[in-house]
CSV table of C-alpha atoms in Angstrom, one decimal:
chain,number,residue,atom,x,y,z
L,24,UNK,CA,295.8,7.3,105.8
L,25,UNK,CA,295.7,10.3,108.0
L,26,UNK,CA,298.0,13.0,106.6
L,27,UNK,CA,299.1,15.6,109.3
L,28,UNK,CA,299.6,17.8,106.1
L,29,UNK,CA,295.7,17.3,104.8
L,30,UNK,CA,294.5,17.7,108.5
L,31,UNK,CA,296.2,20.9,109.1
L,32,UNK,CA,294.7,22.8,105.9
L,33,UNK,CA,291.3,21.4,106.4
L,34,UNK,CA,291.4,23.1,110.0
L,35,UNK,CA,292.9,26.4,108.7
L,36,UNK,CA,290.3,26.7,106.1
L,37,UNK,CA,287.7,25.9,108.6
L,38,UNK,CA,289.3,28.4,110.9
L,39,UNK,CA,289.2,30.9,107.9
L,40,UNK,CA,285.6,30.7,107.1
L,41,UNK,CA,285.0,30.5,111.1
L,42,UNK,CA,286.3,34.0,111.2
L,43,UNK,CA,284.9,35.5,108.2
L,44,UNK,CA,281.5,34.4,109.3
L,45,UNK,CA,281.5,35.5,113.1
L,46,UNK,CA,283.1,39.2,111.5
L,47,UNK,CA,280.1,39.1,109.2
L,48,UNK,CA,277.9,38.3,112.0
L,49,UNK,CA,278.9,41.0,113.7
L,50,UNK,CA,279.1,43.3,111.0
L,51,UNK,CA,275.0,42.3,110.0
L,52,UNK,CA,274.3,43.2,113.7
L,53,UNK,CA,276.3,46.5,114.0
L,54,UNK,CA,274.3,47.8,110.5
L,55,UNK,CA,271.1,46.5,111.6
L,56,UNK,CA,271.6,48.7,114.7
L,57,UNK,CA,272.9,51.6,112.9
L,58,UNK,CA,270.3,52.0,110.7
L,59,UNK,CA,267.0,51.3,113.0
L,60,UNK,CA,264.7,54.0,113.0
L,61,UNK,CA,267.4,56.5,111.6
L,62,UNK,CA,265.0,59.1,111.3
L,63,UNK,CA,266.5,60.5,108.0
L,64,UNK,CA,270.2,60.5,110.0
L,65,UNK,CA,273.4,58.7,109.6
L,66,UNK,CA,274.1,57.2,112.8
L,67,UNK,CA,277.3,55.7,113.5
L,68,UNK,CA,279.6,54.3,116.5
L,69,UNK,CA,280.6,56.8,119.0
L,70,UNK,CA,284.5,57.9,118.6
L,71,UNK,CA,285.1,55.9,121.5
L,72,UNK,CA,284.8,52.3,121.6
L,73,UNK,CA,284.4,52.1,125.3
L,74,UNK,CA,280.9,53.3,124.6
L,75,UNK,CA,280.3,50.0,122.9
L,76,UNK,CA,278.9,46.7,124.4
L,77,UNK,CA,279.7,43.6,122.1
L,78,UNK,CA,276.6,41.7,121.0
L,79,UNK,CA,274.8,44.9,122.4
L,80,UNK,CA,273.8,48.0,122.4
L,81,UNK,CA,276.6,50.8,121.7
L,82,UNK,CA,276.3,54.7,121.8
L,83,UNK,CA,275.4,56.3,118.4
L,84,UNK,CA,276.5,60.0,117.6
L,85,UNK,CA,274.5,61.8,114.5
L,86,UNK,CA,274.7,65.3,113.4
L,87,UNK,CA,271.4,67.1,112.3
L,88,UNK,CA,271.4,68.1,109.0
L,89,UNK,CA,270.4,71.7,109.5
L,90,UNK,CA,271.9,73.1,112.5
L,91,UNK,CA,274.5,70.2,113.0
L,92,UNK,CA,273.7,69.8,116.1
L,93,UNK,CA,275.2,66.9,118.1
L,94,UNK,CA,273.1,64.1,119.2
L,95,UNK,CA,274.0,60.5,121.0
L,96,UNK,CA,271.8,57.8,121.0
L,97,UNK,CA,271.4,53.8,122.1
L,98,UNK,CA,269.1,51.2,120.6
L,99,UNK,CA,267.5,48.2,122.0
L,100,UNK,CA,266.2,46.7,119.0
L,101,UNK,CA,264.4,44.0,120.7
L,102,UNK,CA,262.4,46.0,122.5
L,103,UNK,CA,261.6,49.0,119.6
L,104,UNK,CA,263.1,51.4,121.9
L,105,UNK,CA,265.8,54.5,121.1
L,106,UNK,CA,267.0,57.0,123.6
L,107,UNK,CA,268.3,60.0,122.0
L,108,UNK,CA,270.4,63.4,124.4
L,109,UNK,CA,270.7,66.2,122.5
L,110,UNK,CA,271.8,69.7,124.3
L,111,UNK,CA,269.1,72.5,124.2
L,112,UNK,CA,270.3,75.7,123.0
L,113,UNK,CA,269.8,77.0,126.6
L,114,UNK,CA,272.5,74.2,127.7
L,115,UNK,CA,269.8,71.8,129.0
L,116,UNK,CA,270.1,68.2,128.6
L,117,UNK,CA,267.2,66.6,126.5
L,118,UNK,CA,266.5,63.2,126.5
L,119,UNK,CA,264.4,61.9,123.9
L,120,UNK,CA,262.8,57.9,124.4
L,121,UNK,CA,261.0,56.5,121.2
L,122,UNK,CA,258.9,53.4,121.3
L,123,UNK,CA,258.9,52.3,117.6
L,124,UNK,CA,255.1,51.0,116.8
L,125,UNK,CA,252.6,52.1,114.5
L,126,UNK,CA,250.0,54.3,116.4
L,127,UNK,CA,247.4,56.2,115.5
L,128,UNK,CA,248.7,60.3,115.5
L,129,UNK,CA,247.8,61.8,119.1
L,130,UNK,CA,247.2,58.2,121.1
L,131,UNK,CA,249.5,57.8,123.8
L,132,UNK,CA,249.5,55.0,126.4
L,133,UNK,CA,251.2,55.6,130.1
L,134,UNK,CA,254.5,54.7,131.8
L,135,UNK,CA,256.1,55.1,134.9
L,136,UNK,CA,259.4,57.7,135.0
L,137,UNK,CA,262.3,58.0,137.6
L,138,UNK,CA,264.8,60.8,136.3
L,139,UNK,CA,268.2,60.7,138.1
L,140,UNK,CA,267.1,60.8,142.1
L,141,UNK,CA,263.5,62.5,141.1
L,142,UNK,CA,260.6,60.4,143.1
L,143,UNK,CA,258.9,58.3,140.3
L,144,UNK,CA,256.5,59.9,138.1
L,145,UNK,CA,253.2,59.2,135.7
L,146,UNK,CA,254.1,60.9,132.1
L,147,UNK,CA,252.5,59.2,128.2
L,148,UNK,CA,254.2,58.8,125.6
L,149,UNK,CA,252.7,60.1,122.6
L,150,UNK,CA,252.1,58.9,119.4
L,151,UNK,CA,254.1,61.0,116.4
L,152,UNK,CA,252.3,63.0,114.1
L,153,UNK,CA,253.9,60.1,111.3
L,154,UNK,CA,252.3,57.5,113.3
L,155,UNK,CA,255.6,55.4,113.2
L,156,UNK,CA,255.6,55.7,117.0
L,157,UNK,CA,255.5,56.8,121.1
L,158,UNK,CA,257.8,59.5,122.1
L,159,UNK,CA,258.2,61.0,125.7
L,160,UNK,CA,260.5,64.0,126.0
L,161,UNK,CA,262.4,65.7,129.2
L,162,UNK,CA,264.9,68.4,129.9
L,163,UNK,CA,267.3,68.2,133.2
L,164,UNK,CA,269.8,70.4,133.8
L,165,UNK,CA,272.0,67.3,134.7
L,166,UNK,CA,271.4,63.4,133.4
L,167,UNK,CA,272.6,60.6,135.8
L,168,UNK,CA,269.9,57.9,135.4
L,169,UNK,CA,266.5,57.3,133.6
L,170,UNK,CA,264.1,54.5,134.4
L,171,UNK,CA,260.7,53.9,132.8
L,172,UNK,CA,258.1,51.1,132.8
L,173,UNK,CA,255.7,50.8,130.7
L,174,UNK,CA,252.6,47.9,129.6
L,175,UNK,CA,255.0,48.0,126.8
L,176,UNK,CA,258.8,47.4,127.8
L,177,UNK,CA,260.9,48.6,130.8
L,178,UNK,CA,263.9,51.3,130.4
L,179,UNK,CA,266.9,51.7,132.6
L,180,UNK,CA,269.6,54.2,131.4
L,181,UNK,CA,273.1,55.4,133.3
L,182,UNK,CA,274.4,58.1,131.8
L,183,UNK,CA,277.9,57.8,133.6
L,184,UNK,CA,278.5,55.1,130.5
L,185,UNK,CA,278.1,58.0,128.1
L,186,UNK,CA,280.4,61.0,127.0
L,187,UNK,CA,277.9,63.5,127.5
L,188,UNK,CA,280.2,66.1,128.5
L,189,UNK,CA,281.1,66.0,124.5
L,190,UNK,CA,277.4,67.4,123.8
L,191,UNK,CA,278.1,70.3,126.2
L,192,UNK,CA,281.9,70.7,125.0
L,193,UNK,CA,280.4,70.8,121.0
L,194,UNK,CA,277.8,73.3,122.0
L,195,UNK,CA,280.9,75.8,123.5
L,196,UNK,CA,282.4,75.4,120.1
L,197,UNK,CA,280.0,76.1,117.9
L,198,UNK,CA,279.2,79.4,120.1
L,199,UNK,CA,282.6,80.4,119.5
L,200,UNK,CA,283.8,78.8,116.4
L,201,UNK,CA,285.3,81.9,115.2
L,202,UNK,CA,287.9,81.2,118.1
L,203,UNK,CA,288.2,78.1,117.4
L,204,UNK,CA,288.3,78.4,113.7
L,205,UNK,CA,291.6,81.0,114.7
L,206,UNK,CA,293.1,78.0,116.6
L,207,UNK,CA,293.3,75.9,113.6
L,208,UNK,CA,290.4,73.7,114.3
L,209,UNK,CA,288.9,73.2,111.2
L,210,UNK,CA,286.0,70.4,111.6
L,211,UNK,CA,284.2,73.6,113.5
L,212,UNK,CA,280.4,74.0,113.0
L,213,UNK,CA,279.1,77.5,113.9
L,214,UNK,CA,275.7,78.1,115.7
L,215,UNK,CA,272.6,78.0,113.6
L,216,UNK,CA,270.3,77.8,116.4
L,217,UNK,CA,268.0,80.5,118.2
């Protein structure tokens, strides 16, 4: 005989198990992205969830171990890509794109780059000394967009979706750390790059 109470109990258990399975899958996905090609750094999701695309790849943040420089990145595990943005000591923005693939140190492959509103140009991705992947880096006064096409992958990134201003702000605070510490800010790192 059908019991409404038994049905609701079974439905409640199934619902709770379903929610737990979804939460576990999201945690597993998030963890795999944070740990992907970490380069011995502890990445975490950006302070603002507006940069996170569910079931995709959001903006991650970390600080370098030596100079405490702020870095942002986005990973695309399916294409084996990491895109990192930081700011140089001369206040230029630097973009570093890495294609994770074992390679022979010094080898390279060609690609086409369109950075911001510039014309498309030929570039090379060069294998890192450790042989873990191919790397390309470029500096610019501003970053609005990047498109890279190669035989191995395609990348499009719109930097208006990144908190780029936070990099500039963080560098300014580091350069004037005594002032900000005097104003009661305790989480200030001192400038340690020359």
